CSV table of C-alpha atoms in Angstrom, one decimal:
chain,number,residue,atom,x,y,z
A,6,UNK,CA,5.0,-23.0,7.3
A,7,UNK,CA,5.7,-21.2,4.0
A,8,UNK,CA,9.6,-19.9,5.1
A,9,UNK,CA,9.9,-24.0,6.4
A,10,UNK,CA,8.5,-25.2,3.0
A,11,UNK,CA,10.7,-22.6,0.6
A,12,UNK,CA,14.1,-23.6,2.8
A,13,UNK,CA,13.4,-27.1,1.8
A,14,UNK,CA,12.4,-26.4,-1.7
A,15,UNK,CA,15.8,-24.5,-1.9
A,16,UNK,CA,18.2,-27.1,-0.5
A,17,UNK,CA,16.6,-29.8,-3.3
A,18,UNK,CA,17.0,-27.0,-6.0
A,19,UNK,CA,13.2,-27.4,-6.9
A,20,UNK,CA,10.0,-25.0,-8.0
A,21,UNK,CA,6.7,-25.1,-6.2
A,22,UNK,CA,4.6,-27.6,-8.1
A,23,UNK,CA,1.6,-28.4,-6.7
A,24,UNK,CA,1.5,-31.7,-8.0
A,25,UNK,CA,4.6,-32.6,-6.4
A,26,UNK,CA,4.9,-30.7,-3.5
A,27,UNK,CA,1.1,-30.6,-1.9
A,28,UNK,CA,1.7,-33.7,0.2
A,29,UNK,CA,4.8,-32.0,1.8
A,30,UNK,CA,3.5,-28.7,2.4
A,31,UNK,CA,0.2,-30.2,4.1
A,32,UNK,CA,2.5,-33.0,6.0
A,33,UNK,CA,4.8,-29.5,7.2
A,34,UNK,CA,1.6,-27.2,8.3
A,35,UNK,CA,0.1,-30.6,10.2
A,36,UNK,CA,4.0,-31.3,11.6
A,37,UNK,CA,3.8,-27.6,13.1
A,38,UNK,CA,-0.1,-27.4,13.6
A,39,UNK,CA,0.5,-30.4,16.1
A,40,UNK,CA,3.5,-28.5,18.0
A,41,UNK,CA,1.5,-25.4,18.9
A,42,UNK,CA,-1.5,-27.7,20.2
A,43,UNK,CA,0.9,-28.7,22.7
A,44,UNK,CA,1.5,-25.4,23.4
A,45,UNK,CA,-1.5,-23.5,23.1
A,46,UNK,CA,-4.4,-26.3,23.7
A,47,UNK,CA,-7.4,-25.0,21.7
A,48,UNK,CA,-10.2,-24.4,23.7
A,49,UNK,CA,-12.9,-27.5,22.0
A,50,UNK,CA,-12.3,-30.1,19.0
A,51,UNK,CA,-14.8,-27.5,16.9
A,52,UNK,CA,-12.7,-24.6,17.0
A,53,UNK,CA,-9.8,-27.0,16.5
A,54,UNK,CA,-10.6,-28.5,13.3
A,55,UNK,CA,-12.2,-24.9,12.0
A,56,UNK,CA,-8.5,-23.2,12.6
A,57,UNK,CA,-6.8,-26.7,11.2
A,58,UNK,CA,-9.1,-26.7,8.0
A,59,UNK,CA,-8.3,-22.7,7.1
A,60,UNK,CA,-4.9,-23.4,7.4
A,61,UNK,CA,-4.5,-26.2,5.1
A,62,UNK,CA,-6.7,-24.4,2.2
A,63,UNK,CA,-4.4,-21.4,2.7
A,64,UNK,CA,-1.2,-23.7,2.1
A,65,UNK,CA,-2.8,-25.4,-1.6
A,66,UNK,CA,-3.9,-21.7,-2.5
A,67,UNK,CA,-0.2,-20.4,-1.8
A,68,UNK,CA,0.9,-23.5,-3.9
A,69,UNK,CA,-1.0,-23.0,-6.5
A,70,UNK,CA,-0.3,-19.1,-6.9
A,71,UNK,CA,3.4,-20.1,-6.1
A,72,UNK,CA,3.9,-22.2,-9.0
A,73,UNK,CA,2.6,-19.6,-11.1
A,74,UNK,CA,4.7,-17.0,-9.6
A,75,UNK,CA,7.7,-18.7,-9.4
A,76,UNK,CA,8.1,-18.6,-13.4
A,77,UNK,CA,9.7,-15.1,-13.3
A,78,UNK,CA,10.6,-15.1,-9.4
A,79,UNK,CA,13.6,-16.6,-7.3
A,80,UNK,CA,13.3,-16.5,-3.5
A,81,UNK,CA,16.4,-15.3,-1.7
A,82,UNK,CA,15.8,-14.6,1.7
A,83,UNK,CA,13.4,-15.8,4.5
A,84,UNK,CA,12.2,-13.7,8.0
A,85,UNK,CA,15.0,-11.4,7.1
A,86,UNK,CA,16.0,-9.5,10.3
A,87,UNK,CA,17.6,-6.4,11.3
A,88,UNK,CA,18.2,-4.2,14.6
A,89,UNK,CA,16.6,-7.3,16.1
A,90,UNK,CA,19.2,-9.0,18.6
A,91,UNK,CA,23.0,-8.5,17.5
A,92,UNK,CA,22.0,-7.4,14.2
A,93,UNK,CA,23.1,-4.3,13.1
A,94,UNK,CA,19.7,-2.0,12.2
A,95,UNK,CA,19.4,-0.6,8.5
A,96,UNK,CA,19.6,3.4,7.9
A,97,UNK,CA,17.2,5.5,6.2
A,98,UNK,CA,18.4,8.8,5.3
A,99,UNK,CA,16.2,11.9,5.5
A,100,UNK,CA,16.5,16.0,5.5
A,101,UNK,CA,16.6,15.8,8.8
A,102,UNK,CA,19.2,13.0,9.5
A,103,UNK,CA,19.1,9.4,9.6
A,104,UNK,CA,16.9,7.2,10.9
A,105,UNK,CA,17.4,3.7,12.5
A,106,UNK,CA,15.3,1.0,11.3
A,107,UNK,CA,14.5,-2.8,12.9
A,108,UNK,CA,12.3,-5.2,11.7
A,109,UNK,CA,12.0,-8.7,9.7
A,110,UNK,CA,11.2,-8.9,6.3
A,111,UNK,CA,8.7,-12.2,5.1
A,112,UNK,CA,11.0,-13.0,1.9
A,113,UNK,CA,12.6,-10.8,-0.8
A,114,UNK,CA,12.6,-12.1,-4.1
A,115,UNK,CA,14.6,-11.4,-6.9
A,116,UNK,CA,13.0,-11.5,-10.3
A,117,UNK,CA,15.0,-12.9,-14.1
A,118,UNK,CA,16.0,-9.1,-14.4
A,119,UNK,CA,17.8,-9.3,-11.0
A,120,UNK,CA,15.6,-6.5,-9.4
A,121,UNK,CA,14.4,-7.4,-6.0
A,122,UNK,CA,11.0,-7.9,-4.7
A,123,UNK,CA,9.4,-7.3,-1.0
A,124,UNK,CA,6.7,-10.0,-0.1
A,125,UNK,CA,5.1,-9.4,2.9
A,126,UNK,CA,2.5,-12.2,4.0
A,127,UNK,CA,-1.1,-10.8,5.5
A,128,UNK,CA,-3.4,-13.6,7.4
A,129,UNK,CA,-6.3,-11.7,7.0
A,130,UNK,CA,-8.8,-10.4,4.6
A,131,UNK,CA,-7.7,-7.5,2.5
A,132,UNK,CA,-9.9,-5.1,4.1
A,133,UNK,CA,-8.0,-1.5,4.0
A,134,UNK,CA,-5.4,-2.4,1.0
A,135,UNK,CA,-6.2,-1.0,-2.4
A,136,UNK,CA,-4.5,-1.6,-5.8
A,137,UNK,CA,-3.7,2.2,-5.8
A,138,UNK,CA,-3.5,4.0,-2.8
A,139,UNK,CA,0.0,3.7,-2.2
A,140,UNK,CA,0.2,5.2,1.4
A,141,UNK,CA,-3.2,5.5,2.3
A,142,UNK,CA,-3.1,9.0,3.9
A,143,UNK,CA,0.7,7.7,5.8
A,144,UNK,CA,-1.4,4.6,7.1
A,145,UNK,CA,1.1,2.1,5.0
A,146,UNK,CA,4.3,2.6,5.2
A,147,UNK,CA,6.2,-0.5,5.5
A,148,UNK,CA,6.7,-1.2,1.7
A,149,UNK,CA,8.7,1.5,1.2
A,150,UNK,CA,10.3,1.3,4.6
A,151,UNK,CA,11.3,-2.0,3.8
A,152,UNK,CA,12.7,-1.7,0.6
A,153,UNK,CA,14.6,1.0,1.8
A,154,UNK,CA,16.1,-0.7,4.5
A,155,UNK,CA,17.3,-3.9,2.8
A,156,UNK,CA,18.9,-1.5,0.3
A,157,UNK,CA,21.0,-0.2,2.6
A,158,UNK,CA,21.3,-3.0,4.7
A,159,UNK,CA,22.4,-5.6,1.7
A,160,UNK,CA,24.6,-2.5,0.1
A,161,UNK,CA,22.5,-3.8,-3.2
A,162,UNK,CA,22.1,0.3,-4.4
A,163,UNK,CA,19.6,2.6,-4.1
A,164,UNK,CA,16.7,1.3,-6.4
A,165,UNK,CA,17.6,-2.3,-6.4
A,166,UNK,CA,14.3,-3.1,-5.3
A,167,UNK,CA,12.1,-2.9,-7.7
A,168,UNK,CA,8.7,-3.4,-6.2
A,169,UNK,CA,7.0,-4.4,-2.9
A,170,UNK,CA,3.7,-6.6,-2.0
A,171,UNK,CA,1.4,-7.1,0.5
A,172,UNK,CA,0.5,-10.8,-0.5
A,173,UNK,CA,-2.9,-12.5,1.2
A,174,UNK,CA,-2.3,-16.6,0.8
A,175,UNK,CA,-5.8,-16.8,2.3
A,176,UNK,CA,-9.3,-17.8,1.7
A,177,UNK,CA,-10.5,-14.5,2.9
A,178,UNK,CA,-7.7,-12.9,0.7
A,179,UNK,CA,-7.6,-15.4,-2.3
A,180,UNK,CA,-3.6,-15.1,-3.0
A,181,UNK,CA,-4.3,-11.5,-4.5
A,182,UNK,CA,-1.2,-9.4,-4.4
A,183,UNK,CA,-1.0,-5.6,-3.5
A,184,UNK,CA,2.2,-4.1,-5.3
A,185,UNK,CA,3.9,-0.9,-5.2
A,186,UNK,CA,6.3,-0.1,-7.1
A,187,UNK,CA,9.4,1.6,-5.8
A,188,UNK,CA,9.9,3.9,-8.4
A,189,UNK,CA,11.5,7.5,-7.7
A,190,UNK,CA,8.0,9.4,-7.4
A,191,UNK,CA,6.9,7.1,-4.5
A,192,UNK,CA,10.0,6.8,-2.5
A,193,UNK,CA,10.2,10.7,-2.5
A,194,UNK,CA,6.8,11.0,-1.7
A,195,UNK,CA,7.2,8.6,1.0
A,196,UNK,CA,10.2,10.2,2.6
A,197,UNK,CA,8.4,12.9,2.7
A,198,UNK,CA,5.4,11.3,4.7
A,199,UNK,CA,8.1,9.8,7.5
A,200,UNK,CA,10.0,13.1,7.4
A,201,UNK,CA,6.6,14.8,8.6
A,202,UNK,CA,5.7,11.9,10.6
A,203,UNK,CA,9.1,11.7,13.0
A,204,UNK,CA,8.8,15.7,13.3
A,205,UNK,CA,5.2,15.4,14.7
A,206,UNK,CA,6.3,12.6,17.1
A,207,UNK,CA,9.4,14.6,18.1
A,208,UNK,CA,7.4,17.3,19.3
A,209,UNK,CA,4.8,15.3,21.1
A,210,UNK,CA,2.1,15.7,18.5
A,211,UNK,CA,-0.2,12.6,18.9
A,212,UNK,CA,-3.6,13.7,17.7
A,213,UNK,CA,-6.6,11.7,17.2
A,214,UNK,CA,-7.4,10.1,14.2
A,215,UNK,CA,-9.1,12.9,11.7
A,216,UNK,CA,-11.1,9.5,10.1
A,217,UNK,CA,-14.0,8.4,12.5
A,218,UNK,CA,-14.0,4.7,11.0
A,219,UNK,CA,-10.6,4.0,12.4
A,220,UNK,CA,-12.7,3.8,15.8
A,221,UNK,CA,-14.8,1.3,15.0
A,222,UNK,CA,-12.3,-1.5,16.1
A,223,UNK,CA,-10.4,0.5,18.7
A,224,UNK,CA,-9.9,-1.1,22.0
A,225,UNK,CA,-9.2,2.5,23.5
A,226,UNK,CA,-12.0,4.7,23.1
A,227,UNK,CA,-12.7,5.2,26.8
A,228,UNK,CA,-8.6,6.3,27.2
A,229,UNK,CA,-9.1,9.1,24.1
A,230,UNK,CA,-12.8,9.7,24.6
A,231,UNK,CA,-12.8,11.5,21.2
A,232,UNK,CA,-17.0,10.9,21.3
A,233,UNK,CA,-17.1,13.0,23.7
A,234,UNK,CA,-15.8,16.5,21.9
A,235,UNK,CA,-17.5,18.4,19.3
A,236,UNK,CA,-16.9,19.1,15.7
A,237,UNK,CA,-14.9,22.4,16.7
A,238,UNK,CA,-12.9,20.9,20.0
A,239,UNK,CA,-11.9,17.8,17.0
A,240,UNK,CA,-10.9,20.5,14.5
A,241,UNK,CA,-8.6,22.5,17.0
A,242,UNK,CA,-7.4,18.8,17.9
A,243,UNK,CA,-6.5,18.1,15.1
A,244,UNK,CA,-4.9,21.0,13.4
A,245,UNK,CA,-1.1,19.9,12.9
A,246,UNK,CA,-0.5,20.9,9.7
A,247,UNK,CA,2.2,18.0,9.3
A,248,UNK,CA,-0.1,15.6,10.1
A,249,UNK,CA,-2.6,17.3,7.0
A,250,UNK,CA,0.1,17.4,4.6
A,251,UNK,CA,0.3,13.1,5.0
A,252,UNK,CA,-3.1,12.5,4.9
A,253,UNK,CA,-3.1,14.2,1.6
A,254,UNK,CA,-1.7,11.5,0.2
A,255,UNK,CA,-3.2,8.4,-1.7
């Protein structure tokens, strides 16, 4: 809904106003809403109208932060791909080599200055994102990932993207904005996390999580059975010292 609505906004040369423009992003979320009942039928008229109503308050609350946004922001690029089909992937170089990247990117942005900006849309609540904690202990990666990779894959020069966000256009969420910026201490710090990442991975490490709340949701507790081992059996488990040197990372 939102790349549909920005393509049209950008071949009529117009801002997101939510005076203008609320009747045509409703009429384009109903349009597609419609399509994927046809394809997906859901299962009662309830749940129906519950999914149908949380969608449209989440379009006027990405209007409304839109038109405040888009004073300082231009967007560029929508579901920007690559390594997916016959694109070419982007490179990330590390100590160790480089490192072939795939993916799609929401939208980038590029600000007045000419500085790009990541966006990177999140349904949900934000639940596990904090204004600080860049990495969260190697858990979030993908900002930096990302801006690394369109770097290189848009030959725009290392440090043309200036900052990345997770963005929450949701009731749950309330349009807040998580952003990093890409400065010179966080990429090296993050290169640093993947660096220690790919080495574990490319000598089989895969321990279990040292953080017993990442559990609570798992659908695979009976494959790791990790309630059934001790405080000393986790420990030895979970001694890579790799793996240690990410998680001491905010």
């Amino acid at each position: 809904i939102f790349e549909n609505f920005y393509k049209k906004l950008t071949l009529d040369h117009a801002k997101p106003s939510y005076a203008d423009h609320l009747d045509l992003i409703l009429g384009m979320a109903q349009g597609l809403i419609d399509e994927q009942k046809e394809v997906l039928p859901p299962p009662n008229e309830r749940v129906y109208q519950r999914e149908r109503t949380d969608i449209l308050a989440c379009c006027e609350i990405f209007l409304k932060e839109e038109e405040h946004y888009s004073e300082n922001y231009q967007p560029l690029h929508f579901e920007y791909s690559f390594g997916i089909g016959e694109k070419d992937p982007a490179i990330i170089t590390l100590p160790s080599g480089d490192v072939r990247i795939s993916g799609i990117i929401d939208r980038v942005d590029q600000s007045k200055e000419g500085k790009y900006h990541i966006i990177d849309y999140k349904t949900g609540s934000t639940f596990g994102y904090s204004k600080n904690a860049a990495f969260k202990g190697g858990r979030q990666l993908q900002h930096m990932i990302y801006a690394m990779a369109i770097e290189q894959h848009l030959n725009l020069g290392e440090g043309a993207v200036e900052e990345s966000s997770y963005y929450f256009p949701t009731q749950k969420g309330l349009a807040q904005r998580f952003t990093r910026k890409q400065d010179r201490i966080l990429r090296t710090n993050g290169l640093d996390i993947l660096e220690k990442l790919i080495d574990a991975v490319k000598h089989g490490h895969f321990e279990m999580t040292d953080d017993v709340n990442d559990c609570k949701f798992c659908e695979f507790k009976l494959v790791c059975r990790r309630h059934f081992y001790d405080k000393e059996t986790l420990e030895m488990k979970q001694s890579n010292q790799k793996l240690k040197g990410v998680r001491a990372y905010d």
